[in-house]
mmCIF file of C-alpha atoms in Angstrom:
data_model
loop_
_atom_site.group_PDB
_atom_site.id
_atom_site.type_symbol
_atom_site.label_atom_id
_atom_site.label_comp_id
_atom_site.label_asym_id
_atom_site.label_seq_id
_atom_site.Cartn_x
_atom_site.Cartn_y
_atom_site.Cartn_z
ATOM 1 C CA MET U 498 -42.126 34.912 -12.136
ATOM 2 C CA GLU U 499 -44.688 37.053 -10.571
ATOM 3 C CA SER U 500 -47.935 38.012 -12.301
ATOM 4 C CA VAL U 501 -50.786 40.321 -11.508
ATOM 5 C CA LEU U 502 -54.394 39.118 -10.905
ATOM 6 C CA PRO U 503 -56.629 38.813 -13.881
ATOM 7 C CA ALA U 504 -59.360 40.916 -12.148
ATOM 8 C CA PRO U 505 -59.112 43.530 -9.293
ATOM 9 C CA ARG U 506 -59.508 42.306 -5.965
ATOM 10 C CA ARG U 507 -62.682 43.167 -3.825
ATOM 11 C CA LEU U 508 -61.400 45.998 -1.647
ATOM 12 C CA VAL U 509 -64.798 47.563 -0.605
ATOM 13 C CA THR U 510 -65.365 48.099 2.957
ATOM 14 C CA PRO U 511 -68.549 49.011 4.851
ATOM 15 C CA THR U 512 -68.900 52.181 6.978
ATOM 16 C CA ARG U 513 -69.079 51.763 10.749
ATOM 17 C CA ASP U 514 -72.623 53.148 10.702
ATOM 18 C CA ALA U 515 -73.819 50.696 8.168
ATOM 19 C CA LEU U 516 -72.103 47.809 10.167
ATOM 20 C CA LEU U 517 -73.924 48.913 13.377
ATOM 21 C CA ARG U 518 -77.286 49.116 11.592
ATOM 22 C CA SER U 519 -76.567 45.581 10.129
ATOM 23 C CA PHE U 520 -75.699 44.201 13.520
ATOM 24 C CA GLN U 521 -78.824 45.686 15.112
ATOM 25 C CA ALA U 522 -80.918 44.161 12.271
ATOM 26 C CA ASN U 523 -79.452 40.877 12.777
ATOM 27 C CA GLU U 524 -79.958 40.905 16.513
ATOM 28 C CA SER U 525 -83.743 41.701 15.849
ATOM 29 C CA ARG U 526 -83.988 38.697 13.588
ATOM 30 C CA SER U 527 -82.208 36.605 16.192
ATOM 31 C CA MET U 528 -84.824 37.637 18.771
ATOM 32 C CA LEU U 529 -87.600 36.463 16.417
ATOM 33 C CA TRP U 530 -85.698 33.165 15.979
ATOM 34 C CA LEU U 531 -85.509 32.748 19.834
ATOM 35 C CA GLY U 532 -89.313 33.306 19.876
ATOM 36 C CA LEU U 533 -89.761 30.488 17.434
ATOM 37 C CA GLU U 534 -87.521 28.206 19.483
ATOM 38 C CA LEU U 535 -89.745 28.984 22.616
ATOM 39 C CA LEU U 536 -92.890 28.179 20.506
ATOM 40 C CA VAL U 537 -91.263 24.776 19.566
ATOM 41 C CA ILE U 538 -90.294 24.014 23.066
ATOM 42 C CA PHE U 539 -93.849 24.623 24.524
ATOM 43 C CA GLY U 540 -95.483 22.941 21.608
ATOM 44 C CA GLY U 541 -93.049 20.031 21.667
ATOM 45 C CA ILE U 542 -93.722 19.469 25.423
ATOM 46 C CA ALA U 543 -97.565 19.653 24.860
ATOM 47 C CA TRP U 544 -97.419 17.117 22.039
ATOM 48 C CA TRP U 545 -95.263 14.842 24.042
ATOM 49 C CA VAL U 546 -97.376 14.827 27.086
ATOM 50 C CA ALA U 547 -100.552 14.118 24.979
ATOM 51 C CA GLN U 548 -98.972 10.922 23.451
ATOM 52 C CA PRO U 549 -99.111 7.353 24.778
ATOM 53 C CA HIS U 550 -95.554 6.283 26.059
ATOM 54 C CA HIS U 551 -94.531 2.709 25.515
ATOM 55 C CA ILE U 552 -91.141 2.985 27.089
ATOM 56 C CA PRO U 553 -90.097 3.730 30.711
ATOM 57 C CA ASP U 554 -90.168 7.350 31.980
ATOM 58 C CA TRP U 555 -86.539 6.902 32.935
ATOM 59 C CA GLN U 556 -85.503 6.530 29.428
ATOM 60 C CA PHE U 557 -87.248 9.713 28.480
ATOM 61 C CA ALA U 558 -85.602 11.560 31.330
ATOM 62 C CA LEU U 559 -82.261 10.281 30.203
ATOM 63 C CA PHE U 560 -82.760 11.275 26.669
ATOM 64 C CA PHE U 561 -83.726 14.873 27.825
ATOM 65 C CA ALA U 562 -80.801 15.041 30.296
ATOM 66 C CA CYS U 563 -78.285 13.915 27.685
ATOM 67 C CA ALA U 564 -79.639 16.389 24.977
ATOM 68 C CA PHE U 565 -79.903 19.182 27.438
ATOM 69 C CA LEU U 566 -76.325 18.828 28.917
ATOM 70 C CA GLY U 567 -74.855 17.741 25.627
ATOM 71 C CA LEU U 568 -75.152 21.418 24.423
ATOM 72 C CA PHE U 569 -72.722 22.356 27.193
ATOM 73 C CA ASP U 570 -69.989 19.965 26.224
ATOM 74 C CA PHE U 571 -67.641 22.912 25.674
ATOM 75 C CA ILE U 572 -67.501 23.222 29.529
ATOM 76 C CA VAL U 573 -65.110 20.190 29.598
ATOM 77 C CA THR U 574 -62.651 21.647 27.114
ATOM 78 C CA GLN U 575 -62.836 24.941 29.013
ATOM 79 C CA TYR U 576 -61.848 23.345 32.289
ATOM 80 C CA LEU U 577 -59.260 21.151 30.673
ATOM 81 C CA ALA U 578 -57.626 23.700 28.595
ATOM 82 C CA ASN U 579 -53.981 24.246 29.264
ATOM 83 C CA ARG U 580 -54.019 27.921 30.181
ATOM 84 C CA LYS U 581 -53.736 30.169 33.341
ATOM 85 C CA ARG U 582 -55.281 33.303 34.422
ATOM 86 C CA LEU U 583 -53.008 36.337 34.211
ATOM 87 C CA GLU U 584 -53.097 36.692 37.927
ATOM 88 C CA ASP U 585 -51.914 33.024 38.410
ATOM 89 C CA ILE U 586 -48.691 33.482 36.287
ATOM 90 C CA ARG U 587 -45.409 33.875 38.193
ATOM 91 C CA PRO U 588 -44.558 37.627 38.754
ATOM 92 C CA GLU U 589 -41.008 37.009 37.365
ATOM 93 C CA ALA U 590 -42.145 35.347 34.195
ATOM 94 C CA LYS U 591 -40.843 37.030 31.049
ATOM 95 C CA LEU U 592 -43.275 36.984 28.103
ATOM 96 C CA GLY U 593 -41.440 38.725 25.329
ATOM 97 C CA HIS U 594 -41.370 42.288 26.224
ATOM 98 C CA HIS U 595 -44.013 41.806 28.855
ATOM 99 C CA THR U 596 -44.497 40.530 32.353
ATOM 100 C CA ARG U 597 -47.445 39.282 34.296
ATOM 101 C CA ASP U 598 -47.841 42.760 35.867
ATOM 102 C CA THR U 599 -47.681 44.691 32.596
ATOM 103 C CA LEU U 600 -50.175 42.379 31.141
ATOM 104 C CA ILE U 601 -52.625 42.866 34.087
ATOM 105 C CA ALA U 602 -52.033 46.724 33.839
ATOM 106 C CA ALA U 603 -52.776 46.515 29.970
ATOM 107 C CA VAL U 604 -56.079 44.920 30.597
ATOM 108 C CA ARG U 605 -57.087 47.336 33.199
ATOM 109 C CA ARG U 606 -56.121 50.368 30.967
ATOM 110 C CA VAL U 607 -58.306 48.919 28.064
ATOM 111 C CA GLN U 608 -61.141 48.291 30.338
ATOM 112 C CA GLU U 609 -61.008 51.875 31.617
ATOM 113 C CA ARG U 610 -60.749 53.414 28.130
ATOM 114 C CA LEU U 611 -63.701 51.265 26.961
ATOM 115 C CA GLY U 612 -65.874 51.976 29.999
ATOM 116 C CA LEU U 613 -65.735 48.491 31.106
ATOM 117 C CA THR U 614 -64.179 48.829 34.598
ATOM 118 C CA GLY U 615 -67.445 47.534 36.130
ATOM 119 C CA GLN U 616 -67.334 44.133 34.087
ATOM 120 C CA ARG U 617 -65.474 41.271 35.531
ATOM 121 C CA ILE U 618 -63.996 39.059 32.892
ATOM 122 C CA PRO U 619 -61.030 36.660 33.238
ATOM 123 C CA VAL U 620 -58.121 36.933 30.903
ATOM 124 C CA TYR U 621 -56.101 33.777 30.265
ATOM 125 C CA LEU U 622 -52.644 33.106 28.836
ATOM 126 C CA ALA U 623 -52.220 29.831 26.859
ATOM 127 C CA PRO U 624 -48.893 28.347 25.908
ATOM 128 C CA GLU U 625 -49.851 28.089 22.310
ATOM 129 C CA LYS U 626 -47.710 28.743 19.269
ATOM 130 C CA ASP U 627 -50.603 29.945 16.991
ATOM 131 C CA VAL U 628 -50.519 33.737 16.784
ATOM 132 C CA ASN U 629 -53.912 34.330 17.878
ATOM 133 C CA ALA U 630 -56.386 35.395 20.550
ATOM 134 C CA PHE U 631 -59.988 34.285 21.407
ATOM 135 C CA ALA U 632 -62.986 35.419 23.292
ATOM 136 C CA MET U 633 -66.057 33.694 24.574
ATOM 137 C CA ARG U 634 -69.180 34.923 25.979
ATOM 138 C CA LEU U 635 -71.875 32.440 26.617
ATOM 139 C CA GLU U 636 -74.715 33.055 28.985
ATOM 140 C CA LEU U 637 -77.770 30.917 30.160
ATOM 141 C CA LEU U 638 -79.784 34.009 29.639
ATOM 142 C CA PRO U 639 -78.630 37.551 29.192
ATOM 143 C CA GLY U 640 -76.876 38.625 32.444
ATOM 144 C CA TRP U 641 -76.708 35.062 33.714
ATOM 145 C CA HIS U 642 -72.894 34.568 33.084
ATOM 146 C CA LEU U 643 -71.712 31.045 31.994
ATOM 147 C CA PHE U 644 -68.449 31.591 30.267
ATOM 148 C CA ASN U 645 -67.109 34.985 29.569
ATOM 149 C CA SER U 646 -63.364 35.030 28.816
ATOM 150 C CA VAL U 647 -60.470 36.263 26.919
ATOM 151 C CA GLN U 648 -57.634 34.097 25.918
ATOM 152 C CA LEU U 649 -54.287 35.309 24.650
ATOM 153 C CA ASN U 650 -51.953 32.798 23.126
ATOM 154 C CA ARG U 651 -48.398 33.253 24.166
ATOM 155 C CA SER U 652 -47.044 33.727 20.741
ATOM 156 C CA ILE U 653 -49.302 36.892 20.117
ATOM 157 C CA VAL U 654 -47.903 38.230 23.429
ATOM 158 C CA HIS U 655 -44.380 37.698 22.379
ATOM 159 C CA LEU U 656 -45.047 39.270 18.984
ATOM 160 C CA LEU U 657 -46.586 42.508 19.820
ATOM 161 C CA ASP U 658 -45.704 45.591 21.869
ATOM 162 C CA GLU U 659 -47.820 46.997 24.631
ATOM 163 C CA LYS U 660 -49.995 49.335 22.475
ATOM 164 C CA GLU U 661 -50.557 46.643 19.880
ATOM 165 C CA LEU U 662 -51.467 44.047 22.612
ATOM 166 C CA GLU U 663 -53.852 46.613 24.018
ATOM 167 C CA SER U 664 -55.475 46.641 20.548
ATOM 168 C CA VAL U 665 -55.814 42.815 20.558
ATOM 169 C CA ILE U 666 -57.328 42.972 24.088
ATOM 170 C CA GLY U 667 -59.766 45.705 22.979
ATOM 171 C CA HIS U 668 -60.753 43.683 19.920
ATOM 172 C CA GLU U 669 -61.432 40.523 21.979
ATOM 173 C CA LEU U 670 -63.393 42.528 24.713
ATOM 174 C CA GLY U 671 -65.609 43.808 21.687
ATOM 175 C CA HIS U 672 -66.547 40.035 21.141
ATOM 176 C CA VAL U 673 -67.505 39.823 24.767
ATOM 177 C CA PHE U 674 -69.434 42.830 25.263
ATOM 178 C CA PRO U 675 -70.916 45.388 22.754
ATOM 179 C CA TYR U 676 -70.844 42.852 19.823
ATOM 180 C CA SER U 677 -71.766 39.698 21.416
ATOM 181 C CA PRO U 678 -74.633 38.089 19.505
ATOM 182 C CA ILE U 679 -77.870 37.534 21.551
ATOM 183 C CA ALA U 680 -77.851 33.905 20.369
ATOM 184 C CA SER U 681 -74.808 33.158 22.433
ATOM 185 C CA ARG U 682 -76.381 34.675 25.397
ATOM 186 C CA CYS U 683 -79.516 32.453 25.497
ATOM 187 C CA MET U 684 -77.863 28.936 26.027
ATOM 188 C CA LEU U 685 -80.655 27.847 28.329
ATOM 189 C CA VAL U 686 -83.220 28.372 25.594
ATOM 190 C CA HIS U 687 -81.041 26.303 23.131
ATOM 191 C CA ALA U 688 -80.581 23.642 25.735
ATOM 192 C CA LEU U 689 -84.267 23.246 26.375
ATOM 193 C CA LEU U 690 -84.996 23.127 22.616
ATOM 194 C CA SER U 691 -82.287 20.269 22.488
ATOM 195 C CA GLY U 692 -83.912 18.392 25.382
ATOM 196 C CA VAL U 693 -87.462 18.761 24.037
ATOM 197 C CA LEU U 694 -86.431 17.645 20.529
ATOM 198 C CA ALA U 695 -84.863 14.447 22.231
ATOM 199 C CA LEU U 696 -88.390 13.797 23.795
ATOM 200 C CA VAL U 697 -90.040 14.172 20.529
ATOM 201 C CA ILE U 698 -87.631 12.077 18.485
ATOM 202 C CA ALA U 699 -87.546 9.346 21.208
ATOM 203 C CA GLN U 700 -91.505 9.376 21.141
ATOM 204 C CA VAL U 701 -91.583 8.908 17.426
ATOM 205 C CA LEU U 702 -88.947 6.221 17.347
ATOM 206 C CA GLN U 703 -90.070 4.610 20.664
ATOM 207 C CA ASP U 704 -90.649 1.203 19.083
ATOM 208 C CA TYR U 705 -87.185 1.150 17.646
ATOM 209 C CA ASP U 706 -83.678 0.661 19.089
ATOM 210 C CA ILE U 707 -82.615 3.684 17.267
ATOM 211 C CA ARG U 708 -84.333 5.955 19.791
ATOM 212 C CA TRP U 709 -81.158 5.737 21.881
ATOM 213 C CA GLY U 710 -79.639 8.139 19.241
ATOM 214 C CA SER U 711 -82.301 10.755 19.796
ATOM 215 C CA PRO U 712 -80.052 12.914 21.973
ATOM 216 C CA LEU U 713 -77.456 13.039 19.293
ATOM 217 C CA LEU U 714 -80.022 14.148 16.672
ATOM 218 C CA ALA U 715 -81.528 16.698 18.942
ATOM 219 C CA ILE U 716 -78.136 18.181 19.865
ATOM 220 C CA GLY U 717 -77.225 18.505 16.091
ATOM 221 C CA ALA U 718 -80.508 20.142 15.204
ATOM 222 C CA ALA U 719 -80.337 22.530 18.318
ATOM 223 C CA ARG U 720 -76.736 23.536 17.512
ATOM 224 C CA TRP U 721 -77.871 24.350 13.938
ATOM 225 C CA VAL U 722 -80.700 26.451 15.219
ATOM 226 C CA ALA U 723 -78.728 28.068 17.958
ATOM 227 C CA PHE U 724 -75.698 29.160 15.911
ATOM 228 C CA SER U 725 -77.125 29.628 12.325
ATOM 229 C CA THR U 726 -78.035 33.215 12.887
ATOM 230 C CA TRP U 727 -74.806 33.714 14.943
ATOM 231 C CA VAL U 728 -72.562 32.720 12.037
ATOM 232 C CA THR U 729 -73.928 35.150 9.574
ATOM 233 C CA GLN U 730 -72.626 37.997 11.808
ATOM 234 C CA ILE U 731 -69.164 36.880 12.166
ATOM 235 C CA ARG U 732 -67.571 38.897 9.468
ATOM 236 C CA LEU U 733 -69.431 42.216 10.349
ATOM 237 C CA VAL U 734 -68.626 41.695 13.965
ATOM 238 C CA GLU U 735 -64.834 41.317 13.020
ATOM 239 C CA PHE U 736 -64.805 44.790 11.444
ATOM 240 C CA LEU U 737 -66.576 46.235 14.642
ATOM 241 C CA CYS U 738 -64.168 44.546 16.994
ATOM 242 C CA ASP U 739 -61.289 45.894 14.993
ATOM 243 C CA ASP U 740 -62.522 49.381 15.530
ATOM 244 C CA HIS U 741 -63.202 48.627 19.332
ATOM 245 C CA GLY U 742 -59.475 47.594 19.452
ATOM 246 C CA ALA U 743 -58.570 50.941 17.803
ATOM 247 C CA ARG U 744 -60.789 52.917 20.320
ATOM 248 C CA ALA U 745 -58.801 51.077 23.210
ATOM 249 C CA ALA U 746 -55.310 51.691 21.927
ATOM 250 C CA GLY U 747 -55.451 54.132 18.990
ATOM 251 C CA LEU U 748 -55.509 53.779 15.176
ATOM 252 C CA VAL U 749 -51.854 53.327 14.685
ATOM 253 C CA PRO U 750 -51.467 50.294 16.984
ATOM 254 C CA ALA U 751 -54.540 48.760 15.534
ATOM 255 C CA ILE U 752 -53.048 48.940 12.021
ATOM 256 C CA THR U 753 -49.536 47.909 12.905
ATOM 257 C CA THR U 754 -51.120 44.988 14.783
ATOM 258 C CA GLU U 755 -52.853 43.762 11.454
ATOM 259 C CA ILE U 756 -49.563 44.225 9.480
ATOM 260 C CA LYS U 757 -47.577 42.301 12.038
ATOM 261 C CA LEU U 758 -50.173 39.413 12.103
ATOM 262 C CA GLY U 759 -50.154 39.287 8.295
ATOM 263 C CA ILE U 760 -46.405 39.129 7.971
ATOM 264 C CA GLU U 761 -46.347 36.296 10.625
ATOM 265 C CA HIS U 762 -49.055 34.253 8.887
ATOM 266 C CA GLU U 763 -47.348 34.643 5.532
ATOM 267 C CA ALA U 764 -43.986 33.327 6.947
ATOM 268 C CA ARG U 765 -45.737 30.401 8.649
ATOM 269 C CA ASN U 766 -47.657 29.673 5.511
ATOM 270 C CA ALA U 767 -44.416 29.403 3.592
ATOM 271 C CA LEU U 768 -42.921 27.026 6.267
ATOM 272 C CA LEU U 769 -46.166 24.839 5.988
ATOM 273 C CA ALA U 770 -45.683 24.608 2.105
ATOM 274 C CA HIS U 771 -42.174 23.329 2.767
ATOM 275 C CA VAL U 772 -43.756 20.538 4.976
ATOM 276 C CA LEU U 773 -46.358 19.563 2.299
ATOM 277 C CA LYS U 774 -43.485 19.376 -0.373
ATOM 278 C CA ALA U 775 -41.622 17.059 1.906
ATOM 279 C CA LYS U 776 -44.634 14.745 2.234
ATOM 280 C CA LEU U 777 -45.054 14.675 -1.562
ATOM 281 C CA ARG U 778 -41.515 13.607 -1.963
ATOM 282 C CA HIS U 779 -41.601 10.885 0.749
ATOM 283 C CA THR U 780 -45.054 9.446 0.740
ATOM 284 C CA GLY U 781 -44.441 6.749 3.270
ATOM 285 C CA VAL U 782 -43.496 9.344 6.185
ATOM 286 C CA PRO U 783 -46.764 10.098 8.079
ATOM 287 C CA ILE U 784 -47.834 13.534 7.655
ATOM 288 C CA ALA U 785 -48.444 13.862 11.433
ATOM 289 C CA GLN U 786 -44.765 13.573 12.128
ATOM 290 C CA LEU U 787 -43.945 16.351 9.616
ATOM 291 C CA LEU U 788 -46.521 18.572 11.080
ATOM 292 C CA GLN U 789 -45.123 17.963 14.495
ATOM 293 C CA GLU U 790 -41.729 19.040 13.155
ATOM 294 C CA TYR U 791 -43.498 22.180 11.875
ATOM 295 C CA GLU U 792 -45.048 22.910 15.211
ATOM 296 C CA ASP U 793 -41.624 22.317 17.106
ATOM 297 C CA ALA U 794 -39.867 24.716 14.603
ATOM 298 C CA MET U 795 -42.204 27.505 15.493
ATOM 299 C CA PRO U 796 -41.048 29.826 18.129
ATOM 300 C CA PHE U 797 -43.104 31.809 20.648
ATOM 301 C CA GLY U 798 -43.469 35.254 18.690
ATOM 302 C CA SER U 799 -42.135 35.995 15.338
ATOM 303 C CA VAL U 800 -40.811 33.391 12.982
ATOM 304 C CA GLN U 801 -37.191 34.228 11.878
ATOM 305 C CA SER U 802 -37.551 32.590 8.538
ATOM 306 C CA ALA U 803 -33.919 31.369 8.231
ATOM 307 C CA GLN U 804 -33.721 30.043 11.663
ATOM 308 C CA ALA U 805 -37.153 28.401 11.630
ATOM 309 C CA ARG U 806 -36.586 26.875 8.074
ATOM 310 C CA ALA U 807 -33.136 25.377 9.206
ATOM 311 C CA GLN U 808 -34.746 23.903 12.270
ATOM 312 C CA LEU U 809 -37.674 22.536 10.245
ATOM 313 C CA GLU U 810 -35.334 20.991 7.590
ATOM 314 C CA GLN U 811 -33.261 19.314 10.328
ATOM 315 C CA GLY U 812 -36.459 17.829 11.958
ATOM 316 C CA ILE U 813 -37.648 16.481 8.462
ATOM 317 C CA LYS U 814 -34.286 14.952 7.804
ATOM 318 C CA ARG U 815 -34.475 13.225 11.146
ATOM 319 C CA ARG U 816 -37.939 11.923 10.376
ATOM 320 C CA LEU U 817 -36.798 10.636 7.081
ATOM 321 C CA THR U 818 -33.805 8.930 8.498
ATOM 322 C CA GLU U 819 -36.030 7.135 11.087
ATOM 323 C CA HIS U 820 -38.307 6.192 8.371
ATOM 324 C CA ASP U 821 -35.488 4.595 6.196
ATOM 325 C CA GLU U 822 -34.434 2.295 9.060
ATOM 326 C CA THR U 823 -34.061 -1.273 7.619
ATOM 327 C CA SER U 824 -34.334 -2.826 10.976
ATOM 328 C CA LEU U 825 -37.320 -4.735 12.219
ATOM 329 C CA LYS U 826 -38.163 -1.598 14.381
ATOM 330 C CA GLY U 827 -38.125 0.483 11.261
ATOM 331 C CA PHE U 828 -40.586 -1.844 9.463
ATOM 332 C CA PHE U 829 -43.122 -1.776 12.487
ATOM 333 C CA GLN U 830 -42.792 2.125 12.418
ATOM 334 C CA PHE U 831 -43.804 2.204 8.829
ATOM 335 C CA ALA U 832 -46.557 -0.306 9.227
ATOM 336 C CA PHE U 833 -48.087 1.283 12.356
ATOM 337 C CA LYS U 834 -47.284 4.925 11.970
ATOM 338 C CA SER U 835 -48.073 5.497 8.214
ATOM 339 C CA ASP U 836 -51.147 7.318 7.140
ATOM 340 C CA ASN U 837 -53.641 7.546 4.395
ATOM 341 C CA THR U 838 -53.022 11.072 3.242
ATOM 342 C CA ASP U 839 -54.838 11.895 -0.117
ATOM 343 C CA GLN U 840 -51.972 12.701 -2.460
ATOM 344 C CA ASP U 841 -54.158 14.257 -4.997
ATOM 345 C CA ALA U 842 -55.685 16.570 -2.487
ATOM 346 C CA LEU U 843 -52.249 17.423 -1.089
ATOM 347 C CA LYS U 844 -50.980 18.243 -4.686
ATOM 348 C CA GLU U 845 -53.890 20.389 -5.212
ATOM 349 C CA THR U 846 -53.450 22.304 -1.985
ATOM 350 C CA LEU U 847 -49.799 22.768 -2.730
ATOM 351 C CA ALA U 848 -50.479 24.005 -6.150
ATOM 352 C CA GLU U 849 -52.944 26.690 -4.900
ATOM 353 C CA MET U 850 -50.390 27.731 -2.306
ATOM 354 C CA GLU U 851 -47.662 28.143 -4.958
ATOM 355 C CA ALA U 852 -50.155 29.815 -7.260
ATOM 356 C CA VAL U 853 -50.727 32.495 -4.523
ATOM 357 C CA SER U 854 -47.000 32.856 -3.873
ATOM 358 C CA ARG U 855 -46.518 33.925 -7.468
ATOM 359 C CA ILE U 856 -48.979 36.929 -7.462
ATOM 360 C CA ALA U 857 -47.372 40.257 -7.562
ATOM 361 C CA LYS U 858 -47.390 42.022 -4.116
ATOM 362 C CA VAL U 859 -48.336 45.700 -3.500
ATOM 363 C CA PRO U 860 -45.109 47.561 -3.832
ATOM 364 C CA VAL U 861 -44.597 48.637 -0.290
ATOM 365 C CA SER U 862 -41.994 47.896 2.308
ATOM 366 C CA LEU U 863 -43.977 46.698 5.344
ATOM 367 C CA PRO U 864 -40.955 46.809 7.784
ATOM 368 C CA ASP U 865 -40.538 50.413 6.699
ATOM 369 C CA VAL U 866 -44.315 51.124 7.643
ATOM 370 C CA LEU U 867 -43.884 49.521 10.896
ATOM 371 C CA ASN U 868 -40.730 51.456 11.727
ATOM 372 C CA ASP U 869 -42.298 54.698 10.584
ATOM 373 C CA PRO U 870 -46.168 54.892 11.058
ATOM 374 C CA ARG U 871 -46.314 58.078 9.019
ATOM 375 C CA LEU U 872 -46.135 55.848 5.894
ATOM 376 C CA ILE U 873 -49.490 54.307 6.741
ATOM 377 C CA PRO U 874 -51.304 56.694 4.379
ATOM 378 C CA ASP U 875 -48.836 55.732 1.603
ATOM 379 C CA LEU U 876 -49.557 52.067 2.347
ATOM 380 C CA VAL U 877 -53.351 52.656 2.149
ATOM 381 C CA GLN U 878 -52.948 54.455 -1.191
ATOM 382 C CA LEU U 879 -50.765 51.757 -2.701
ATOM 383 C CA ILE U 880 -53.314 49.011 -1.685
ATOM 384 C CA GLU U 881 -56.059 50.941 -3.406
ATOM 385 C CA ALA U 882 -53.886 51.826 -6.436
ATOM 386 C CA HIS U 883 -52.965 48.223 -7.031
ATOM 387 C CA PRO U 884 -56.117 46.170 -6.692
ATOM 388 C CA ASP U 885 -54.540 43.416 -8.991
ATOM 389 C CA HIS U 886 -51.701 42.928 -6.490
ATOM 390 C CA VAL U 887 -51.818 41.200 -2.989
ATOM 391 C CA LEU U 888 -50.455 42.562 0.203
ATOM 392 C CA PHE U 889 -49.611 39.050 1.507
ATOM 393 C CA HIS U 890 -49.162 35.689 -0.216
ATOM 394 C CA LEU U 891 -52.150 34.281 1.522
ATOM 395 C CA GLU U 892 -55.278 32.853 -0.045
ATOM 396 C CA ALA U 893 -57.618 34.987 1.784
ATOM 397 C CA GLU U 894 -56.011 38.037 0.253
ATOM 398 C CA LEU U 895 -57.381 36.945 -3.103
ATOM 399 C CA ASN U 896 -61.013 36.518 -1.813
ATOM 400 C CA ASP U 897 -62.354 36.458 1.623
ATOM 401 C CA ARG U 898 -65.894 35.763 0.710
ATOM 402 C CA ASN U 899 -65.595 32.123 1.951
ATOM 403 C CA SER U 900 -63.680 33.113 5.186
ATOM 404 C CA THR U 901 -65.217 33.974 8.491
ATOM 405 C CA HIS U 902 -62.724 36.820 8.731
ATOM 406 C CA PRO U 903 -61.917 39.756 6.446
ATOM 407 C CA ASN U 904 -58.504 39.741 4.858
ATOM 408 C CA THR U 905 -55.808 42.084 6.148
ATOM 409 C CA SER U 906 -56.078 44.407 3.241
ATOM 410 C CA ARG U 907 -59.829 45.083 3.840
ATOM 411 C CA ARG U 908 -59.195 45.329 7.604
ATOM 412 C CA LEU U 909 -56.460 47.917 7.128
ATOM 413 C CA LEU U 910 -58.753 49.848 4.629
ATOM 414 C CA TYR U 911 -61.777 49.535 6.949
ATOM 415 C CA LEU U 912 -59.862 51.126 9.839
ATOM 416 C CA TRP U 913 -58.322 53.884 7.795
ATOM 417 C CA ARG U 914 -61.503 54.784 5.996
ATOM 418 C CA ASN U 915 -63.509 54.845 9.208
ATOM 419 C CA GLN U 916 -60.940 56.639 11.426
ATOM 420 C CA LYS U 917 -63.178 59.704 12.054
ATOM 421 C CA ALA U 918 -66.232 57.565 13.082
ATOM 422 C CA ILE U 919 -63.944 55.462 15.228
ATOM 423 C CA ALA U 920 -62.473 58.488 16.915
ATOM 424 C CA ASP U 921 -65.911 60.083 17.437
ATOM 425 C CA ALA U 922 -67.130 56.841 19.027
ATOM 426 C CA ALA U 923 -64.024 56.842 21.486
#
């Protein structure tokens, strides 16, 4: 039986102007933070030079190099990532409603509308089933490009139509250009800080073997310094990038994109709950195997709940049959493939998911809204009129304070409430 929330949800949204002021204020604080980093770098070098050294210089050089380069470990994952630039995809490849050429054309249109035609940025397609997209802007110093890119997962390409995909591309380009924190564009400063900290730590610990761990300590400290100011901006930047997507494709595609993504995440969350229930009933089956079945059941694009659930149930039954083998082979599979899943934590997680699924939903038909965008004002009115209901059975819908991203309800309300400011900016 569904029930309403005991207290209204937090549905407040900032204005676009307030977000821009907050972003600029955070950038100013980040500049001061970078200044402090430079002071620590020069002060650390001066202190280290003045100290007597009891270990060979090559060790200090090694510590510095490891700490400096260790801050760029993401380069390896970028080069090894299973993805292709849009230009490298086969022309005849079908990606839902899209082809390679229509995707390239969509990127160009978005860049033109946002005034970014002079900016070169690679856009990649990854064969990932997670319905998502990513952006990265990392520079040695502002203007010294290191890694600027946008990645579209194949599932999101299959899920969205052309205008909605343009909204996503515009959102991700917002992360790369106007709303990229200065902290991510000064990697050389952070790397130098990491190297100098390694020298200082090694100098302090030079009489102990633990000095060999100085690069790891330095990298950890430098990463915290580099990204602590960056993390505080994530949620406000998400709102700004949402309206950047709306400026690229229009308000309606930006809103229907959020609705489709919410529907999809809710459906996948329900299937995941089915996996967790199977694990609780059959504790001897490694959860990794059940999660693999979950992944295999996911299609590219929208989850057809009945079809995906049937495929998932078949996969789980197959895993259980393999586990119940009484042969010697079955014994060794149990012995070497079983895991140490915390059953209490699993029960707690599942209980939380089931509690969310029992909360009353906003009385609106989202498929009807998708079919007729003229119903969007009614959707907004119903969300605001039912603060004790949720739009989706997702935990973030209850409270997104601990999430890096605003929930779907607040994202929709932000776009609607700021539509005039977004249109003026476009």
